[in-house]
Amino acid sequence: MNTSLPNLLLLLLFSYFSCFLLLAPAASAKVFLSIDCGSLSLKPRTDNNSIVWVGDGPYIQTGEIHKVNVPEVIPGFDSDALNTLRAFPTRKKNCYSIDIDDKEEDDDTTVERVLVRASFYYGNYDNKSSPPTFNLQFNGNNWGQLTTTNDSILYSEMVFSLNKSSNINICLSQTKPDNIPFISALEVRSLDSDAYSYVPSEYPLFFQFRDAYGVNKTTRYPEDSFDRIWSWIGPLESTSPLMRVRSNSPSIDVNIEDEPPEEIFRTALMRLNSSEDIAYTSTTDLTVPLHFNAYFSEVVKLNSTQKRSFDIIVNNNLDNSIILPKNPVIPPYGRALEVHILNVTAINSTVTLAFARTNDSSLPSLLNALEAFTIGEKLAQGTNSNDVKALGLLKKSFIQLQDWNGDPCLPSPYTWDWVTCNNDTDSPRITALYLNDHGLTGILPDFSAMDALETINLRNNSLMQEIPGFLGTLPRLTALNLADNNFSGTIPSSLLNNDDLKLEASGNPNLCTNTSTICNTESRVPFPRTGSSDTSPSNNPSRNNGNGSKASGQPVLILLIMFFSLFLL
Ligand SMILES: *[C@@H]1O[C@H](CO)[C@@H](O)[C@H](O)[C@H]1NC(C)=O
Ligand SMILES: *[C@@H]1O[C@H](CO)[C@@H](O)[C@H](O)[C@H]1NC(C)=O
Ligand SMILES: *[C@@H]1O[C@H](CO)[C@@H](O)[C@H](O)[C@H]1NC(C)=O
Ligand SMILES: *[C@@H]1O[C@H](CO)[C@@H](O)[C@H](O)[C@H]1NC(C)=O
Ligand SMILES: *[C@@H]1O[C@H](CO)[C@@H](O)[C@H](O)[C@H]1NC(C)=O
Ligand SMILES: *[C@@H]1O[C@H](CO)[C@@H](O)[C@H](O)[C@H]1NC(C)=O
Ligand SMILES: *[C@@H]1O[C@H](CO)[C@@H](O)[C@H](O)[C@H]1NC(C)=O
Ligand SMILES: *[C@@H]1O[C@H](CO)[C@@H](O)[C@H](O)[C@H]1NC(C)=O
Ligand SMILES: *[C@@H]1O[C@H](CO)[C@@H](O)[C@H](O)[C@H]1NC(C)=O
Ligand SMILES: *[C@@H]1O[C@H](CO)[C@@H](O)[C@H](O)[C@H]1NC(C)=O
Ligand SMILES: *[C@@H]1O[C@H](CO)[C@@H](O)[C@H](O)[C@H]1NC(C)=O
Ligand SMILES: *[C@@H]1O[C@H](CO)[C@@H](O)[C@H](O)[C@H]1NC(C)=O
């Protein structure tokens, strides 16, 4: 007697694009950024929901852009945000980098909680009818694997915390041959510090779905000040013995921690047969525990002989310890109630939440809305901060490196293509730099803070001036390749005297080595000499400034995924 809701996944997919907002209410939403990936427009665009979209140029420097035709049938959605995408045919990972610009708070230890939503519409942009599978990552952590489809719009949503001084990195990584990652839209919204705060800030939340059962349209911003998407589940009355009931309360006080929009409490779902209770069943492939937030509000003012009271029974097991605050649930009239259902593991790939009236209840159970999420692994600290700063110096000095964003090492094995890291999964060190054949021109900055380096390969660039002495002080360095550059002067004794080091420095015509004649003959001194002073030992290098280019500001963001099929019994 289960009546399945038809095509939930498709409804989710097609009903989700309606929310865009630009002017976040001052009380919340410090970051409210909507990035239209693949749009080169420099002018912000305000959509029909007053959400302002910007092009993605300032947030990423890699990838290629494509246009697609978006079917016009997505009600409430801004299809313009989906009609361009950015694809990433090269590199292990490509990252958006978004600064949290919080000028009012300079306490960089304050934690900021953000919601990130990434959206994907393949639209056969490559004419291959082959929607790709790829990985999403954020700030050095795994978000999940995404499998796109030929013609659905998918989005994935995630909430995590970061220090205010940090930035947000959202990365796409190729995991299968010929599966080229792409992204259509990326949205970041600040949450109030209370939101979802019963999950410690060291852990990310990955949302699976968020459904409002009584409403007749998708609810987003501005009703929801955080612009969460509350999916509408469709015309239930016509397909199942369920009914939508409307609250007769003139107002509903929604003063609860996760601040859902008042709209979702105005309508609820019940069984049409009033001697039956409502239940939720879903099938899932997830093996990790699910966590639910269930939302309730009484729809009529009850008199003294009426009572609505029900227990939430999970997988046919009445376990009150996982229901917070507690069973039984008594929905309040004119107010909102949020109940957490914790740590629910699917049994035989099925999760059942029964809302079963207690024996003293005169009325059947009701349900306004349900959110489900999993809790991810503890957030990684990220690559050692000294190493990150030193890599920043390299990026500043060499324009060829400036489009490398995201965590250099994490998540493993998705490092930047030209570094190797050790196996520390929380705060790894950089152990190798492979900057050979990069066309680097200028002088090496002092990256001695990367003192876990074992291998440095700088072969075949145009690096100039003296070989810096700090290279000889790196305690673990065993291989240094400086061949085929324009180094000059002498090789520092710290390198020559290091018996553990394999040094390769050939192909530097102006470098004084024991096999070269340059030490005595070359005139690399910065002033002209007359005559043939072949005996002059002078080879003072001149000190130029490298062509330091500025690292461009990078923004970072978010994302998440929903996959669920759902049935209401
Ligand atoms: C915005 O609304 C206008 C007027 O209703 C409509 O013509 C247009 O198609 C809408 N744009 C989008 C992207 O939905
Ligand atoms: C945030 O700052 C605190 C204090 O400086 C530090 O211990 C913590 O590791 C930082 N967290 C992140 C994610 O950077
Ligand atoms: C895909 O096919 C269309 C029509 O045949 C063509 O206009 C377009 O350039 C093709 N796109 C790519 C990426 O090959
Ligand atoms: C996408 O469409 C092509 C051509 O219609 C089909 O061969 C392929 O199986 C489809 N892929 C998916 C994942 O639906
Ligand atoms: C949705 O419900 C509201 C209130 O019941 C009603 O005013 C509105 O017309 C409905 N909209 C649709 C599209 O059914
Ligand atoms: C309502 O549900 C009860 C209990 O399941 C059942 O006995 C009764 O026949 C149902 N009534 C209708 C009209 O379906
Ligand atoms: C309470 O309300 C119910 C339903 O409207 C009604 O049948 C009942 O008589 C009322 N009881 C009292 C004491 O008012
Ligand atoms: C969740 O349930 C599992 C298995 O019953 C248990 O080991 C774990 O401690 C629980 N976690 C929480 C946070 O309650
Ligand atoms: C799971 O499914 C198997 C096979 O259908 C069945 O034998 C088993 O009893 C089920 N387990 C539970 C806990 O329902
Ligand atoms: C209702 O259930 C409670 C606890 O399960 C029990 O103590 C009580 O006697 C029951 N009341 C009725 C009227 O059945
Ligand atoms: C890191 O782990 C990989 C795979 O487990 C292993 O092959 C490699 O030797 C490890 N490296 C170090 C430095 O421990
Ligand atoms: C040297 O690097 C350049 C790129 O900067 C590359 O095009 C060239 O093939 C490299 N030369 C050798 C011999 O590898």
Short mmCIF file of C-alpha atoms in Angstrom, two decimals, residues 197-412:
data_model
loop_
_atom_site.label_atom_id
_atom_site.label_comp_id
_atom_site.label_asym_id
_atom_site.label_seq_id
_atom_site.Cartn_x
_atom_site.Cartn_y
_atom_site.Cartn_z
CA SER A 197 25.28 24.13 14.50
CA TYR A 198 24.40 20.87 16.28
CA VAL A 199 26.88 19.39 13.83
CA PRO A 200 30.33 20.46 15.09
CA SER A 201 32.02 22.94 12.77
CA GLU A 202 34.84 20.49 11.98
CA TYR A 203 32.43 18.43 9.90
CA PRO A 204 30.78 19.18 6.56
CA LEU A 205 27.12 18.43 5.81
CA PHE A 206 26.20 16.95 2.45
CA PHE A 207 22.53 17.45 1.71
CA GLN A 208 20.61 14.65 0.08
CA PHE A 209 17.27 16.37 -0.28
CA ARG A 210 15.11 19.11 1.19
CA ASP A 211 11.38 18.78 0.63
CA ALA A 212 8.45 20.91 1.68
CA TYR A 213 5.42 18.64 1.50
CA GLY A 214 2.49 20.97 1.48
CA VAL A 215 3.61 23.84 -0.70
CA ASN A 216 2.63 24.06 -4.33
CA LYS A 217 5.80 25.65 -5.66
CA THR A 218 9.53 25.48 -5.10
CA THR A 219 10.47 27.81 -2.27
CA ARG A 220 13.78 29.62 -2.26
CA TYR A 221 15.00 33.15 -1.72
CA PRO A 222 13.64 35.57 -0.69
CA GLU A 223 11.28 33.41 1.40
CA ASP A 224 14.35 31.53 2.62
CA SER A 225 16.93 34.13 3.54
CA PHE A 226 19.73 31.60 3.02
CA ASP A 227 18.32 30.67 -0.39
CA ARG A 228 17.99 26.99 0.39
CA ILE A 229 15.83 25.22 -2.16
CA TRP A 230 12.73 23.59 -0.68
CA SER A 231 11.50 21.27 -3.37
CA TRP A 232 7.88 20.90 -4.09
CA ILE A 233 6.92 17.29 -4.39
CA GLY A 234 4.20 17.61 -6.96
CA PRO A 235 0.44 17.16 -7.18
CA LEU A 236 0.12 14.62 -4.43
CA GLU A 237 -3.64 14.45 -4.26
CA SER A 238 -3.95 13.03 -7.70
CA THR A 239 -1.45 10.27 -7.24
CA SER A 240 -1.73 9.06 -3.68
CA PRO A 241 -4.10 9.04 -0.73
CA LEU A 242 -2.45 12.04 0.81
CA MET A 243 -3.85 15.47 1.35
CA ARG A 244 -2.43 18.90 1.67
CA VAL A 245 -3.78 20.86 4.62
CA ARG A 246 -3.44 24.55 5.14
CA SER A 247 -2.79 26.22 8.48
CA ASN A 248 -5.45 28.63 9.63
CA SER A 249 -3.04 30.45 11.89
CA PRO A 250 -2.74 34.12 10.85
CA SER A 251 0.99 34.02 11.50
CA ILE A 252 3.56 31.38 12.33
CA ASP A 253 6.49 32.18 14.59
CA VAL A 254 9.55 30.49 13.09
CA ASN A 255 12.05 31.09 15.81
CA ILE A 256 14.01 27.85 15.47
CA GLU A 257 17.68 27.25 14.99
CA ASP A 258 17.82 26.45 11.31
CA GLU A 259 15.48 29.26 10.26
CA PRO A 260 13.43 27.61 7.56
CA PRO A 261 11.06 29.91 5.69
CA GLU A 262 7.65 30.54 7.21
CA GLU A 263 6.00 29.39 3.95
CA ILE A 264 6.79 25.75 4.58
CA PHE A 265 4.80 25.82 7.82
CA ARG A 266 1.66 27.16 6.18
CA THR A 267 0.85 23.83 4.61
CA ALA A 268 1.34 20.25 5.74
CA LEU A 269 0.71 16.77 4.46
CA MET A 270 -1.55 14.12 6.04
CA ARG A 271 -3.11 10.86 4.98
CA LEU A 272 -6.48 11.33 3.34
CA ASN A 273 -7.86 8.47 5.43
CA SER A 274 -7.76 10.02 8.86
CA SER A 275 -7.35 6.68 10.58
CA GLU A 276 -3.97 6.28 8.91
CA ASP A 277 -0.68 8.01 9.67
CA ILE A 278 1.89 9.45 7.38
CA ALA A 279 5.24 7.77 6.76
CA TYR A 280 8.29 8.41 4.68
CA THR A 281 10.20 5.69 2.89
CA SER A 282 13.15 6.07 0.63
CA THR A 283 15.59 3.76 -1.01
CA THR A 284 19.20 4.76 -0.98
CA ASP A 285 22.59 3.38 -1.85
CA LEU A 286 24.14 5.27 1.02
CA THR A 287 25.86 3.16 3.60
CA VAL A 288 26.80 6.03 5.89
CA PRO A 289 24.22 7.24 8.43
CA LEU A 290 21.66 9.79 7.36
CA HIS A 291 20.49 12.63 9.54
CA PHE A 292 17.11 14.28 9.18
CA ASN A 293 15.57 17.55 10.23
CA ALA A 294 11.79 17.21 10.40
CA TYR A 295 9.61 20.32 10.61
CA PHE A 296 6.12 20.55 12.09
CA SER A 297 3.41 23.09 12.85
CA GLU A 298 -0.20 22.44 13.93
CA VAL A 299 -2.70 23.54 11.31
CA VAL A 300 -5.76 24.23 13.48
CA LYS A 301 -6.28 25.50 16.99
CA LEU A 302 -7.18 22.39 18.97
CA ASN A 303 -9.87 22.36 21.65
CA SER A 304 -9.59 20.57 24.95
CA THR A 305 -10.76 17.22 23.64
CA GLN A 306 -8.41 17.15 20.68
CA LYS A 307 -4.84 16.05 20.69
CA ARG A 308 -2.29 15.46 17.98
CA SER A 309 0.69 13.49 19.23
CA PHE A 310 2.91 11.02 17.42
CA ASP A 311 6.15 9.11 17.75
CA ILE A 312 8.80 9.04 15.06
CA ILE A 313 9.65 5.39 14.52
CA VAL A 314 12.76 4.74 12.46
CA ASN A 315 13.02 1.51 10.48
CA ASN A 316 10.22 -0.03 12.58
CA ASN A 317 12.20 0.54 15.74
CA LEU A 318 11.09 2.94 18.46
CA ASP A 319 14.45 4.31 19.60
CA ASN A 320 13.85 7.54 21.45
CA SER A 321 17.57 8.22 21.87
CA ILE A 322 17.93 9.30 18.25
CA ILE A 323 14.99 11.73 18.34
CA LEU A 324 15.85 15.24 19.55
CA PRO A 325 14.33 16.89 21.43
CA LYS A 326 12.15 13.82 22.05
CA ASN A 327 9.22 11.62 21.23
CA PRO A 328 6.31 12.10 21.16
CA VAL A 329 6.08 15.02 18.73
CA ILE A 330 3.31 17.51 19.44
CA PRO A 331 3.19 20.15 16.71
CA PRO A 332 2.60 23.62 18.16
CA TYR A 333 -0.08 25.89 16.71
CA GLY A 334 1.14 29.26 15.40
CA ARG A 335 4.72 28.19 15.97
CA ALA A 336 7.30 25.92 14.33
CA LEU A 337 8.97 22.81 15.69
CA GLU A 338 12.19 21.25 14.44
CA VAL A 339 13.06 17.67 15.35
CA HIS A 340 16.39 16.03 14.62
CA ILE A 341 16.44 12.36 13.69
CA LEU A 342 20.02 11.25 14.06
CA ASN A 343 22.21 8.53 12.72
CA VAL A 344 19.78 6.58 10.58
CA THR A 345 21.35 3.70 8.69
CA ALA A 346 19.49 2.18 5.79
CA ILE A 347 18.38 -1.42 6.22
CA ASN A 348 18.30 -3.34 2.98
CA SER A 349 18.88 -0.01 1.21
CA THR A 350 15.66 1.36 2.68
CA VAL A 351 14.98 4.06 5.25
CA THR A 352 11.54 4.32 6.82
CA LEU A 353 10.35 7.09 9.08
CA ALA A 354 6.89 6.38 10.46
CA PHE A 355 5.03 9.18 12.18
CA ALA A 356 2.77 7.01 14.32
CA ARG A 357 0.09 8.56 16.51
CA THR A 358 0.33 7.74 20.19
CA ASN A 359 -2.54 5.97 21.87
CA ASP A 360 -3.78 9.19 23.46
CA SER A 361 -3.86 11.10 20.18
CA SER A 362 -7.21 11.91 18.62
CA LEU A 363 -5.73 13.18 15.38
CA PRO A 364 -3.46 11.71 12.71
CA SER A 365 0.15 12.69 12.20
CA LEU A 366 1.24 15.45 9.86
CA LEU A 367 4.51 16.57 8.31
CA ASN A 368 5.53 19.95 6.91
CA ALA A 369 9.05 19.44 5.62
CA LEU A 370 12.04 17.16 5.78
CA GLU A 371 15.74 17.70 5.14
CA ALA A 372 18.28 14.88 4.95
CA PHE A 373 22.04 15.05 5.01
CA THR A 374 25.11 12.99 5.70
CA ILE A 375 28.05 14.17 7.75
CA GLY A 376 31.41 14.02 6.03
CA GLU A 377 34.85 13.26 7.34
CA LYS A 378 36.44 15.75 9.67
CA LEU A 379 37.68 18.69 7.59
CA ALA A 380 41.35 18.50 6.70
CA GLN A 381 43.55 21.31 7.94
CA GLY A 382 45.06 21.59 4.48
CA THR A 383 48.61 21.61 3.16
CA ASN A 384 51.16 22.94 5.66
CA SER A 385 50.70 26.70 5.79
CA ASN A 386 54.42 27.48 5.40
CA ASP A 387 54.46 25.41 2.24
CA VAL A 388 51.35 27.19 0.97
CA LYS A 389 52.94 30.59 1.61
CA ALA A 390 56.12 29.54 -0.19
CA LEU A 391 54.12 28.30 -3.17
CA GLY A 392 52.43 31.70 -3.11
CA LEU A 393 55.85 33.31 -3.59
CA LEU A 394 56.46 31.11 -6.62
CA LYS A 395 53.03 31.98 -8.03
CA LYS A 396 53.80 35.65 -7.52
CA SER A 397 57.13 35.41 -9.29
CA PHE A 398 56.03 33.36 -12.31
CA ILE A 399 52.98 34.20 -14.33
CA GLN A 400 52.84 30.61 -15.62
CA LEU A 401 51.87 29.40 -12.15
CA GLN A 402 49.20 31.89 -11.28
CA ASP A 403 46.20 29.85 -12.35
CA TRP A 404 46.87 27.09 -9.83
CA ASN A 405 44.18 27.37 -7.18
CA GLY A 406 42.86 25.15 -4.44
CA ASP A 407 44.78 23.11 -1.94
CA PRO A 408 48.11 22.01 -3.50
CA CYS A 409 48.03 18.50 -1.98
CA LEU A 410 44.51 17.63 -0.83
CA PRO A 411 42.41 15.73 -1.22
CA SER A 412 44.80 12.94 -2.09
#
